[in-house]
PDB file of C-alpha atoms in Angstrom:
ATOM      1  CA  MET I 141      -0.208 -25.015 -47.843  1.00 86.00           C
ATOM      2  CA  LYS I 142      -3.407 -23.419 -46.559  1.00 91.00           C
ATOM      3  CA  PRO I 143      -5.708 -25.571 -44.196  1.00 90.00           C
ATOM      4  CA  ASP I 144      -8.072 -26.358 -47.441  1.00 89.00           C
ATOM      5  CA  GLU I 145      -5.264 -27.294 -49.646  1.00 93.00           C
ATOM      6  CA  TRP I 146      -4.481 -31.039 -49.932  1.00 95.00           C
ATOM      7  CA  CYS I 147      -1.316 -32.925 -50.628  1.00 96.00           C
ATOM      8  CA  LEU I 148      -0.361 -36.421 -49.704  1.00 97.00           C
ATOM      9  CA  TYR I 149       2.520 -35.373 -47.420  1.00 98.00           C
ATOM     10  CA  ARG I 150       2.863 -32.370 -45.039  1.00 97.00           C
ATOM     11  CA  GLU I 151       5.143 -31.125 -42.402  1.00 97.00           C
ATOM     12  CA  GLY I 152       4.229 -31.109 -38.633  1.00 97.00           C
ATOM     13  CA  VAL I 153       5.211 -30.614 -35.357  1.00 98.00           C
ATOM     14  CA  THR I 154       4.217 -33.090 -32.549  1.00 97.00           C
ATOM     15  CA  LEU I 155       2.218 -31.981 -29.571  1.00 97.00           C
ATOM     16  CA  PRO I 156       3.002 -32.870 -25.887  1.00 95.00           C
ATOM     17  CA  GLY I 157       1.123 -35.698 -24.526  1.00 90.00           C
ATOM     18  CA  ALA I 158       1.954 -38.895 -26.391  1.00 85.00           C
ATOM     19  CA  ASP I 159       0.278 -42.046 -25.144  1.00 88.00           C
ATOM     20  CA  GLU I 160      -0.568 -45.500 -25.970  1.00 87.00           C
ATOM     21  CA  HIS I 161      -2.871 -44.553 -28.536  1.00 88.00           C
ATOM     22  CA  GLY I 162      -0.359 -42.389 -30.315  1.00 93.00           C
ATOM     23  CA  THR I 163       0.649 -38.505 -31.154  1.00 96.00           C
ATOM     24  CA  PHE I 164      -1.143 -35.479 -32.046  1.00 97.00           C
ATOM     25  CA  VAL I 165       0.665 -33.580 -34.981  1.00 98.00           C
ATOM     26  CA  GLU I 166      -0.087 -29.924 -35.560  1.00 97.00           C
ATOM     27  CA  ALA I 167       0.047 -29.998 -39.371  1.00 97.00           C
ATOM     28  CA  GLY I 168      -1.759 -26.646 -40.288  1.00 96.00           C
ATOM     29  CA  LEU I 169      -5.183 -28.581 -40.971  1.00 96.00           C
ATOM     30  CA  ARG I 170      -8.308 -27.910 -39.072  1.00 94.00           C
ATOM     31  CA  ILE I 171      -7.307 -30.338 -36.345  1.00 96.00           C
ATOM     32  CA  PRO I 172      -4.199 -32.109 -35.376  1.00 97.00           C
ATOM     33  CA  VAL I 173      -3.233 -35.060 -37.241  1.00 97.00           C
ATOM     34  CA  THR I 174      -3.152 -38.493 -35.354  1.00 97.00           C
ATOM     35  CA  ILE I 175      -0.129 -40.890 -35.731  1.00 97.00           C
ATOM     36  CA  LYS I 176       0.043 -44.261 -33.995  1.00 96.00           C
ATOM     37  CA  GLU I 177       3.687 -43.688 -33.016  1.00 95.00           C
ATOM     38  CA  GLN I 178       4.711 -42.198 -29.733  1.00 95.00           C
ATOM     39  CA  ILE I 179       6.871 -39.289 -30.601  1.00 95.00           C
ATOM     40  CA  PRO I 180       8.048 -36.736 -27.949  1.00 95.00           C
ATOM     41  CA  GLY I 181       6.643 -32.881 -28.010  1.00 95.00           C
ATOM     42  CA  ASN I 182       7.980 -30.307 -30.312  1.00 96.00           C
ATOM     43  CA  THR I 183       9.476 -32.906 -32.825  1.00 97.00           C
ATOM     44  CA  ARG I 184       9.172 -31.921 -36.585  1.00 97.00           C
ATOM     45  CA  VAL I 185       7.971 -34.935 -38.714  1.00 97.00           C
ATOM     46  CA  THR I 186       7.030 -35.388 -42.113  1.00 97.00           C
ATOM     47  CA  LEU I 187       3.636 -36.723 -42.582  1.00 98.00           C
ATOM     48  CA  LYS I 188       2.182 -39.149 -45.125  1.00 98.00           C
ATOM     49  CA  PHE I 189      -1.440 -39.251 -45.075  1.00 98.00           C
ATOM     50  CA  VAL I 190      -3.368 -42.821 -44.953  1.00 97.00           C
ATOM     51  CA  GLU I 191      -6.279 -43.711 -47.023  1.00 96.00           C
ATOM     52  CA  GLY I 192      -9.346 -41.752 -46.467  1.00 96.00           C
ATOM     53  CA  ALA I 193      -7.441 -38.843 -44.642  1.00 97.00           C
ATOM     54  CA  GLU I 194      -8.301 -36.403 -47.284  1.00 96.00           C
ATOM     55  CA  GLU I 195     -12.215 -37.099 -47.036  1.00 96.00           C
ATOM     56  CA  ALA I 196     -11.713 -36.856 -43.021  1.00 96.00           C
ATOM     57  CA  SER I 197      -9.709 -33.399 -43.276  1.00 94.00           C
ATOM     58  CA  LYS I 198     -12.802 -31.857 -45.421  1.00 93.00           C
ATOM     59  CA  ASP I 199     -15.311 -33.428 -43.129  1.00 93.00           C
ATOM     60  CA  GLY I 200     -16.303 -31.008 -40.401  1.00 90.00           C
ATOM     61  CA  ASN I 201     -17.804 -33.801 -38.351  1.00 94.00           C
ATOM     62  CA  SER I 202     -14.521 -36.192 -38.565  1.00 93.00           C
ATOM     63  CA  GLU I 203     -12.615 -35.873 -35.275  1.00 93.00           C
ATOM     64  CA  ILE I 204      -9.515 -38.012 -36.684  1.00 96.00           C
ATOM     65  CA  ILE I 205      -7.218 -37.304 -39.739  1.00 97.00           C
ATOM     66  CA  GLU I 206      -4.599 -40.237 -39.928  1.00 97.00           C
ATOM     67  CA  ALA I 207      -1.215 -40.151 -41.054  1.00 98.00           C
ATOM     68  CA  GLU I 208       2.379 -41.946 -40.917  1.00 98.00           C
ATOM     69  CA  PRO I 209       5.923 -40.448 -40.261  1.00 98.00           C
ATOM     70  CA  VAL I 210       8.114 -40.997 -43.148  1.00 97.00           C
ATOM     71  CA  ASN I 211      11.691 -40.144 -44.070  1.00 95.00           C
ATOM     72  CA  PRO I 212      11.784 -36.333 -44.761  1.00 94.00           C
ATOM     73  CA  ASN I 213      13.070 -37.582 -48.058  1.00 91.00           C
ATOM     74  CA  GLU I 214      10.218 -39.483 -49.329  1.00 95.00           C
ATOM     75  CA  PRO I 215       8.253 -36.748 -50.681  1.00 96.00           C
ATOM     76  CA  ARG I 216      10.930 -35.641 -53.105  1.00 91.00           C
ATOM     77  CA  GLU I 217      12.257 -39.021 -53.734  1.00 89.00           C
ATOM     78  CA  GLU I 218       9.032 -41.044 -54.319  1.00 93.00           C
ATOM     79  CA  SER I 219       6.689 -38.601 -55.501  1.00 92.00           C
ATOM     80  CA  GLY I 220       9.032 -35.912 -57.053  1.00 89.00           C
ATOM     81  CA  TYR I 221       7.715 -32.839 -54.980  1.00 92.00           C
ATOM     82  CA  TYR I 222      10.165 -30.149 -54.282  1.00 90.00           C
ATOM     83  CA  TRP I 223      10.520 -30.300 -50.398  1.00 92.00           C
ATOM     84  CA  GLY I 224      12.737 -27.548 -49.433  1.00 88.00           C
ATOM     85  CA  PHE I 225      16.674 -27.781 -48.858  1.00 84.00           C
ATOM     86  CA  ASN I 226      19.186 -29.180 -46.420  1.00 83.00           C
ATOM     87  CA  VAL I 227      21.956 -27.302 -44.920  1.00 89.00           C
ATOM     88  CA  ARG I 228      25.487 -29.286 -44.789  1.00 91.00           C
ATOM     89  CA  LYS I 229      28.603 -27.418 -43.223  1.00 93.00           C
ATOM     90  CA  ALA I 230      31.655 -28.715 -44.884  1.00 94.00           C
ATOM     91  CA  GLY I 231      35.192 -27.968 -43.438  1.00 93.00           C
ATOM     92  CA  SER I 232      36.831 -27.722 -46.849  1.00 93.00           C
ATOM     93  CA  LEU I 233      36.237 -28.004 -50.299  1.00 94.00           C
ATOM     94  CA  SER I 234      37.318 -31.557 -50.571  1.00 95.00           C
ATOM     95  CA  ASP I 235      34.940 -32.461 -47.803  1.00 96.00           C
ATOM     96  CA  VAL I 236      32.018 -31.371 -49.931  1.00 95.00           C
ATOM     97  CA  PHE I 237      33.030 -34.381 -52.123  1.00 95.00           C
ATOM     98  CA  THR I 238      34.295 -36.906 -49.647  1.00 94.00           C
ATOM     99  CA  GLU I 239      31.116 -36.249 -47.221  1.00 95.00           C
ATOM    100  CA  CYS I 240      28.400 -36.416 -49.961  1.00 94.00           C
ATOM    101  CA  PRO I 241      25.323 -37.961 -48.527  1.00 90.00           C
ATOM    102  CA  TYR I 242      24.455 -39.738 -51.757  1.00 89.00           C
ATOM    103  CA  ASP I 243      25.948 -43.358 -52.478  1.00 91.00           C
ATOM    104  CA  GLY I 244      28.148 -43.270 -55.468  1.00 91.00           C
ATOM    105  CA  GLY I 245      28.536 -39.233 -54.880  1.00 94.00           C
ATOM    106  CA  TYR I 246      27.896 -36.609 -57.307  1.00 96.00           C
ATOM    107  CA  ASP I 247      27.362 -37.633 -61.179  1.00 94.00           C
ATOM    108  CA  ILE I 248      28.249 -34.431 -62.463  1.00 95.00           C
ATOM    109  CA  THR I 249      30.104 -31.447 -60.794  1.00 96.00           C
ATOM    110  CA  VAL I 250      30.268 -27.932 -62.142  1.00 96.00           C
ATOM    111  CA  GLY I 251      32.726 -25.367 -60.776  1.00 95.00           C
ATOM    112  CA  THR I 252      32.339 -21.656 -61.713  1.00 94.00           C
ATOM    113  CA  SER I 253      34.712 -18.897 -62.600  1.00 91.00           C
ATOM    114  CA  GLU I 254      35.193 -15.959 -64.505  1.00 90.00           C
ATOM    115  CA  ARG I 255      37.954 -18.018 -65.990  1.00 90.00           C
ATOM    116  CA  GLY I 256      35.564 -21.018 -67.190  1.00 92.00           C
ATOM    117  CA  VAL I 257      34.173 -21.344 -70.548  1.00 93.00           C
ATOM    118  CA  PRO I 258      30.809 -19.446 -71.063  1.00 93.00           C
ATOM    119  CA  VAL I 259      28.157 -21.526 -69.256  1.00 93.00           C
ATOM    120  CA  GLU I 260      26.128 -21.676 -72.817  1.00 93.00           C
ATOM    121  CA  GLU I 261      28.455 -24.177 -73.845  1.00 92.00           C
ATOM    122  CA  LEU I 262      27.111 -26.734 -71.474  1.00 92.00           C
ATOM    123  CA  TYR I 263      23.947 -26.613 -73.890  1.00 92.00           C
ATOM    124  CA  SER I 264      26.079 -26.640 -77.382  1.00 88.00           C
ATOM    125  CA  ASP I 265      26.954 -29.278 -79.580  1.00 86.00           C
ATOM    126  CA  ASP I 266      30.621 -29.690 -78.027  1.00 85.00           C
ATOM    127  CA  GLU I 267      30.719 -33.095 -76.724  1.00 85.00           C
ATOM    128  CA  ASP I 268      33.458 -32.189 -74.239  1.00 84.00           C
ATOM    129  CA  GLN I 269      31.133 -29.612 -72.684  1.00 89.00           C
ATOM    130  CA  ARG I 270      27.709 -31.227 -72.969  1.00 87.00           C
ATOM    131  CA  VAL I 271      26.067 -32.965 -69.746  1.00 89.00           C
ATOM    132  CA  GLY I 272      24.544 -36.341 -70.131  1.00 88.00           C
ATOM    133  CA  LYS I 273      21.868 -37.453 -67.813  1.00 91.00           C
ATOM    134  CA  PHE I 274      22.482 -37.534 -63.847  1.00 93.00           C
ATOM    135  CA  LYS I 275      20.807 -38.210 -60.693  1.00 91.00           C
ATOM    136  CA  HIS I 276      22.778 -35.837 -58.481  1.00 92.00           C
ATOM    137  CA  LEU I 277      24.193 -32.510 -59.867  1.00 94.00           C
ATOM    138  CA  LEU I 278      26.716 -30.383 -57.799  1.00 96.00           C
ATOM    139  CA  GLY I 279      27.189 -26.753 -58.566  1.00 95.00           C
ATOM    140  CA  VAL I 280      29.979 -24.984 -56.827  1.00 95.00           C
ATOM    141  CA  LEU I 281      30.482 -21.056 -56.502  1.00 93.00           C
ATOM    142  CA  GLY I 282      33.236 -19.391 -54.493  1.00 88.00           C
ATOM    143  CA  GLY I 283      33.765 -16.405 -52.264  1.00 83.00           C
ATOM    144  CA  GLY I 284      35.373 -13.247 -53.076  1.00 78.00           C
ATOM    145  CA  ALA I 285      38.666 -14.989 -53.918  1.00 80.00           C
ATOM    146  CA  GLY I 286      37.038 -17.344 -55.965  1.00 85.00           C
ATOM    147  CA  LEU I 287      37.505 -21.260 -55.729  1.00 92.00           C
ATOM    148  CA  GLU I 288      41.003 -21.037 -56.473  1.00 91.00           C
ATOM    149  CA  GLY I 289      41.408 -19.587 -52.870  1.00 90.00           C
ATOM    150  CA  ALA I 290      39.530 -22.646 -51.466  1.00 92.00           C
ATOM    151  CA  VAL I 291      41.699 -24.714 -53.423  1.00 93.00           C
ATOM    152  CA  LYS I 292      45.115 -23.511 -52.369  1.00 92.00           C
ATOM    153  CA  ASN I 293      43.839 -23.650 -48.615  1.00 91.00           C
ATOM    154  CA  ASP I 294      42.609 -27.108 -48.864  1.00 93.00           C
ATOM    155  CA  GLU I 295      45.345 -29.668 -47.533  1.00 93.00           C
ATOM    156  CA  GLU I 296      43.872 -32.857 -48.995  1.00 93.00           C
ATOM    157  CA  LEU I 297      43.697 -31.218 -52.527  1.00 94.00           C
ATOM    158  CA  GLN I 298      47.385 -30.165 -51.986  1.00 93.00           C
ATOM    159  CA  LYS I 299      48.503 -33.449 -50.923  1.00 93.00           C
ATOM    160  CA  LEU I 300      46.775 -35.021 -54.241  1.00 92.00           C
ATOM    161  CA  GLY I 301      48.850 -32.070 -56.292  1.00 92.00           C
ATOM    162  CA  VAL I 302      46.082 -30.430 -57.485  1.00 91.00           C
ATOM    163  CA  VAL I 303      47.395 -27.274 -59.478  1.00 88.00           C
ATOM    164  CA  GLN I 304      44.642 -26.284 -61.786  1.00 93.00           C
ATOM    165  CA  THR I 305      41.264 -25.389 -59.823  1.00 94.00           C
ATOM    166  CA  SER I 306      39.355 -26.550 -62.937  1.00 94.00           C
ATOM    167  CA  ASP I 307      40.754 -30.117 -62.693  1.00 94.00           C
ATOM    168  CA  VAL I 308      38.441 -30.439 -59.349  1.00 96.00           C
ATOM    169  CA  PHE I 309      35.459 -30.301 -61.224  1.00 96.00           C
ATOM    170  CA  ASP I 310      33.807 -32.110 -64.437  1.00 95.00           C
ATOM    171  CA  ARG I 311      32.877 -28.599 -65.977  1.00 96.00           C
ATOM    172  CA  TRP I 312      34.426 -25.369 -65.523  1.00 96.00           C
ATOM    173  CA  VAL I 313      32.032 -22.526 -66.535  1.00 95.00           C
ATOM    174  CA  ASP I 314      31.352 -18.760 -66.186  1.00 93.00           C
ATOM    175  CA  VAL I 315      27.947 -18.296 -65.241  1.00 91.00           C
ATOM    176  CA  CYS I 316      28.055 -14.628 -65.962  1.00 89.00           C
ATOM    177  CA  PRO I 317      30.229 -13.962 -69.166  1.00 86.00           C
ATOM    178  CA  GLY I 318      31.150 -10.166 -69.609  1.00 84.00           C
ATOM    179  CA  GLN I 319      30.205  -9.258 -65.964  1.00 84.00           C
ATOM    180  CA  GLY I 320      31.518  -6.008 -66.061  1.00 83.00           C
ATOM    181  CA  SER I 321      32.925  -5.816 -62.335  1.00 82.00           C
ATOM    182  CA  ARG I 322      35.963  -7.465 -60.733  1.00 80.00           C
ATOM    183  CA  THR I 323      33.802  -9.618 -58.595  1.00 80.00           C
ATOM    184  CA  ILE I 324      30.224 -10.698 -58.094  1.00 84.00           C
ATOM    185  CA  ARG I 325      28.773 -10.957 -54.745  1.00 86.00           C
ATOM    186  CA  THR I 326      28.286 -14.539 -53.808  1.00 86.00           C
ATOM    187  CA  GLU I 327      24.636 -13.966 -52.937  1.00 89.00           C
ATOM    188  CA  GLU I 328      24.026 -12.606 -56.390  1.00 90.00           C
ATOM    189  CA  ALA I 329      26.368 -15.228 -58.112  1.00 89.00           C
ATOM    190  CA  VAL I 330      23.997 -17.932 -56.449  1.00 91.00           C
ATOM    191  CA  TRP I 331      20.926 -16.890 -58.417  1.00 93.00           C
ATOM    192  CA  ILE I 332      22.917 -15.976 -61.493  1.00 93.00           C
ATOM    193  CA  GLY I 333      24.276 -19.442 -61.561  1.00 92.00           C
ATOM    194  CA  LEU I 334      21.113 -21.348 -60.651  1.00 94.00           C
ATOM    195  CA  MET I 335      19.439 -19.684 -63.825  1.00 94.00           C
ATOM    196  CA  GLY I 336      22.626 -20.464 -66.139  1.00 93.00           C
ATOM    197  CA  LEU I 337      22.373 -24.077 -64.671  1.00 94.00           C
ATOM    198  CA  ARG I 338      18.789 -24.548 -64.721  1.00 94.00           C
ATOM    199  CA  ARG I 339      18.450 -26.055 -68.462  1.00 93.00           C
ATOM    200  CA  LEU I 340      20.846 -28.982 -67.235  1.00 92.00           C
ATOM    201  CA  VAL I 341      17.733 -30.016 -64.770  1.00 91.00           C
ATOM    202  CA  THR I 342      14.920 -29.348 -66.923  1.00 91.00           C
ATOM    203  CA  ASP I 343      16.780 -31.000 -69.792  1.00 89.00           C
ATOM    204  CA  ASN I 344      17.346 -34.047 -67.272  1.00 86.00           C
ATOM    205  CA  GLN I 345      13.740 -34.560 -66.824  1.00 78.00           C
TER     206      GLN I 345
END
């Protein structure tokens, strides 16, 4: 956001010199933001502004803009903002599920493959394919060898006797029917897949 744009939340970086009065945080406003907590310099923090902070930000004579540090997930979970994304490295396909950061895991999982059903069927009247309400959706795309290769090389899944890769997911879909090439580059499949699954998210709101 620009300095003159306002939002209840901002990301910032603490400045060196925290003391008993608190810490200054550079958050892209006209002056650093003040928080009561003492946090080491060069630390990224998610800020939630206190009452009166917006007025102080717009008042060129005000010397203090106050906020409080909050959990980085709060802007999304409490206020519905899109607040970027996190990256989590998993050692195997099964770890994607077992190390899920959400209590109860993913509500719905969608694996993608040219051998899956056309993605449009997720929005059809077919009760076996339609997706109901969910809180956490997982969409999985494979590399050049597809998800089948990931399943074959996953020791835990092999111990469970998984033979059909489609059995690992709630839905098994083709996000690019009639693709016309032997493979689709993963970085292209991500965008194609996100567009194909977009209605699941918009219809879930």
